[in-house]
Amino acid sequence: MCGGPEEAVKVAMPVFDALKPEGGSGFVHAGDHGAGHFAKMVHNGIEYGLMQAYAEGWELLEASDVVTNVPEVFDSWREGTVIRSWLLDLMVRALDDDPHLDAIEGYAEDSGEGRWTVNAAVDLAVPVPTIAASLFARFVSRQDDSPAMKMVAAMRNQFGGHAVAPSKD
């Protein structure tokens, strides 16, 4: 994905040809200056949402007592389904290495692209609820104990006498 004047793209095209994947797609002159970066930013925002959807599906299957082989379920979706993708292939590879992901913490950093996508959407008044939710899910992953959920629990206890879980400390 590149942006800039057509003449500049023509000059740099040998470099782009050397870097692009095989086949008829994999390169686009997206528009004027900045268009390539903007297109890549949106690509990465979409990636945030797709990863979050796969992760939520995995968590739901893991929590179920009905499905007994979650890695095989995801592997079966790699061919002939509408959700097949390279991200799904990578997910299956991760599950092959660690079927319940016991060896890693539930922490996911954001590298900025999701934030940029959400900020651009706000600037352009374009709703991107899935991308925004996936960005905020990464923020949640950084918390050992959610301060906001503590307050929700405290308010529910105050207005309805709902039980609260005691602190582990």
Short mmCIF file of C-alpha atoms in Angstrom, two decimals:
data_model
loop_
_atom_site.label_atom_id
_atom_site.label_comp_id
_atom_site.label_asym_id
_atom_site.label_seq_id
_atom_site.Cartn_x
_atom_site.Cartn_y
_atom_site.Cartn_z
CA MET A 1 0.00 0.00 0.00
CA CYS A 2 1.55 3.23 -1.05
CA GLY A 3 0.49 6.80 -1.49
CA GLY A 4 1.86 9.71 -3.43
CA PRO A 5 1.85 11.26 -6.88
CA GLU A 6 1.60 8.84 -9.81
CA GLU A 7 5.02 9.97 -11.13
CA ALA A 8 6.72 9.13 -7.81
CA VAL A 9 5.04 5.74 -7.67
CA LYS A 10 6.26 4.95 -11.20
CA VAL A 11 9.84 5.78 -10.15
CA ALA A 12 9.61 3.57 -7.05
CA MET A 13 7.66 0.75 -8.75
CA PRO A 14 10.70 -1.55 -9.17
CA VAL A 15 11.08 -1.50 -5.37
CA PHE A 16 7.37 -2.18 -4.86
CA ASP A 17 7.48 -5.03 -7.40
CA ALA A 18 10.40 -6.59 -5.54
CA LEU A 19 8.58 -6.37 -2.19
CA LYS A 20 5.03 -7.37 -3.11
CA PRO A 21 3.83 -10.96 -2.82
CA GLU A 22 3.43 -13.19 -5.86
CA GLY A 23 0.22 -12.84 -7.85
CA GLY A 24 -2.00 -10.11 -9.17
CA SER A 25 -2.84 -8.50 -5.84
CA GLY A 26 -0.74 -7.52 -2.88
CA PHE A 27 0.08 -3.99 -4.04
CA VAL A 28 -2.05 -0.89 -4.39
CA HIS A 29 -1.37 2.74 -5.12
CA ALA A 30 -4.04 3.86 -2.66
CA GLY A 31 -4.06 7.55 -3.52
CA ASP A 32 -2.16 10.73 -2.82
CA HIS A 33 0.40 11.39 -0.09
CA GLY A 34 -0.49 9.48 3.10
CA ALA A 35 -3.04 7.17 1.48
CA GLY A 36 -0.83 4.10 1.84
CA HIS A 37 -0.28 4.70 5.53
CA PHE A 38 -3.99 5.38 6.06
CA ALA A 39 -4.96 2.16 4.24
CA LYS A 40 -2.44 0.16 6.29
CA MET A 41 -3.77 1.73 9.51
CA VAL A 42 -7.32 0.64 8.63
CA HIS A 43 -6.00 -2.83 7.72
CA ASN A 44 -4.46 -3.15 11.17
CA GLY A 45 -7.63 -1.91 12.85
CA ILE A 46 -9.58 -4.63 11.04
CA GLU A 47 -6.92 -7.10 12.19
CA TYR A 48 -7.61 -6.06 15.82
CA GLY A 49 -11.31 -6.84 15.37
CA LEU A 50 -10.73 -10.18 13.65
CA MET A 51 -8.30 -11.33 16.32
CA GLN A 52 -10.74 -10.32 19.05
CA ALA A 53 -13.58 -12.27 17.41
CA TYR A 54 -11.43 -15.41 17.09
CA ALA A 55 -10.26 -15.02 20.69
CA GLU A 56 -13.80 -14.63 22.02
CA GLY A 57 -14.94 -17.70 20.08
CA TRP A 58 -12.00 -19.67 21.47
CA GLU A 59 -12.79 -18.58 25.04
CA LEU A 60 -16.44 -19.56 24.64
CA LEU A 61 -15.55 -23.00 23.28
CA GLU A 62 -12.97 -23.51 26.05
CA ALA A 63 -15.57 -22.62 28.70
CA SER A 64 -18.12 -25.06 27.28
CA ASP A 65 -18.38 -28.60 28.58
CA VAL A 66 -19.97 -29.64 25.28
CA VAL A 67 -16.92 -29.22 23.02
CA THR A 68 -14.09 -31.50 24.11
CA ASN A 69 -11.47 -30.76 21.45
CA VAL A 70 -11.30 -27.04 20.82
CA PRO A 71 -8.05 -27.09 18.79
CA GLU A 72 -9.56 -29.59 16.32
CA VAL A 73 -12.67 -27.44 15.96
CA PHE A 74 -10.57 -24.45 14.92
CA ASP A 75 -8.47 -26.64 12.64
CA SER A 76 -11.64 -27.90 10.94
CA TRP A 77 -12.62 -24.30 10.15
CA ARG A 78 -9.47 -23.72 8.12
CA GLU A 79 -11.01 -25.10 4.91
CA GLY A 80 -14.43 -24.62 3.39
CA THR A 81 -15.78 -22.10 5.90
CA VAL A 82 -16.42 -18.39 5.62
CA ILE A 83 -14.08 -17.61 8.53
CA ARG A 84 -10.96 -19.24 7.14
CA SER A 85 -7.93 -16.95 7.12
CA TRP A 86 -4.23 -16.70 7.78
CA LEU A 87 -5.06 -15.49 11.31
CA LEU A 88 -7.03 -18.70 11.85
CA ASP A 89 -4.02 -20.68 10.59
CA LEU A 90 -1.82 -18.86 13.11
CA MET A 91 -4.33 -19.51 15.87
CA VAL A 92 -4.33 -23.24 15.09
CA ARG A 93 -0.52 -23.21 15.14
CA ALA A 94 -0.57 -21.57 18.59
CA LEU A 95 -3.06 -24.19 19.83
CA ASP A 96 -0.86 -26.97 18.40
CA ASP A 97 1.97 -25.64 20.58
CA ASP A 98 -0.19 -25.11 23.70
CA PRO A 99 -3.78 -26.47 23.41
CA HIS A 100 -5.16 -24.38 26.30
CA LEU A 101 -2.59 -21.54 26.12
CA ASP A 102 -1.50 -22.37 29.66
CA ALA A 103 2.05 -21.12 29.07
CA ILE A 104 1.13 -17.49 28.39
CA GLU A 105 -0.62 -14.69 30.25
CA GLY A 106 -3.81 -13.08 28.99
CA TYR A 107 -2.08 -9.81 28.16
CA ALA A 108 -2.08 -8.16 24.73
CA GLU A 109 -0.24 -4.92 24.03
CA ASP A 110 -1.50 -2.49 21.45
CA SER A 111 1.12 -1.14 19.09
CA GLY A 112 -0.79 1.97 18.10
CA GLU A 113 -2.57 1.07 14.87
CA GLY A 114 -5.90 0.29 16.57
CA ARG A 115 -5.73 3.60 18.42
CA TRP A 116 -4.97 5.47 15.22
CA THR A 117 -7.87 3.75 13.47
CA VAL A 118 -10.31 4.59 16.26
CA ASN A 119 -9.04 8.19 16.44
CA ALA A 120 -9.42 8.59 12.66
CA ALA A 121 -12.94 7.17 12.88
CA VAL A 122 -13.81 9.68 15.59
CA ASP A 123 -12.37 12.51 13.47
CA LEU A 124 -14.42 11.37 10.46
CA ALA A 125 -17.56 10.50 12.49
CA VAL A 126 -17.46 6.91 11.25
CA PRO A 127 -18.73 4.27 13.69
CA VAL A 128 -16.22 1.45 14.23
CA PRO A 129 -17.63 -0.35 17.29
CA THR A 130 -15.89 -3.68 16.66
CA ILE A 131 -12.46 -2.12 16.19
CA ALA A 132 -12.97 0.17 19.20
CA ALA A 133 -14.12 -2.74 21.38
CA SER A 134 -11.11 -4.81 20.35
CA LEU A 135 -8.78 -1.95 21.27
CA PHE A 136 -10.43 -1.54 24.67
CA ALA A 137 -10.28 -5.31 25.24
CA ARG A 138 -6.50 -5.01 25.01
CA PHE A 139 -6.59 -2.35 27.72
CA VAL A 140 -8.66 -4.67 29.91
CA SER A 141 -6.07 -7.41 29.42
CA ARG A 142 -3.51 -5.26 31.21
CA GLN A 143 -5.47 -5.20 34.45
CA ASP A 144 -5.09 -7.82 37.14
CA ASP A 145 -8.27 -6.58 38.76
CA SER A 146 -10.55 -4.10 37.03
CA PRO A 147 -11.09 -0.92 39.06
CA ALA A 148 -14.20 -0.12 37.02
CA MET A 149 -15.72 -3.54 37.73
CA LYS A 150 -14.99 -3.05 41.43
CA MET A 151 -17.14 0.08 41.27
CA VAL A 152 -19.88 -1.69 39.30
CA ALA A 153 -19.92 -4.44 41.94
CA ALA A 154 -20.01 -1.86 44.75
CA MET A 155 -22.92 0.03 43.15
CA ARG A 156 -24.90 -3.19 42.53
CA ASN A 157 -24.34 -4.10 46.17
CA GLN A 158 -25.53 -0.67 47.29
CA PHE A 159 -28.72 -0.51 45.25
CA GLY A 160 -29.77 -4.13 45.25
CA GLY A 161 -27.78 -5.91 47.91
CA HIS A 162 -26.08 -7.99 45.22
CA ALA A 163 -23.19 -10.08 46.49
CA VAL A 164 -19.62 -8.93 45.95
CA ALA A 165 -16.56 -11.15 45.71
CA PRO A 166 -14.06 -10.44 48.48
CA SER A 167 -10.61 -9.16 47.56
CA LYS A 168 -7.94 -11.82 47.09
CA ASP A 169 -5.43 -9.69 49.00
#
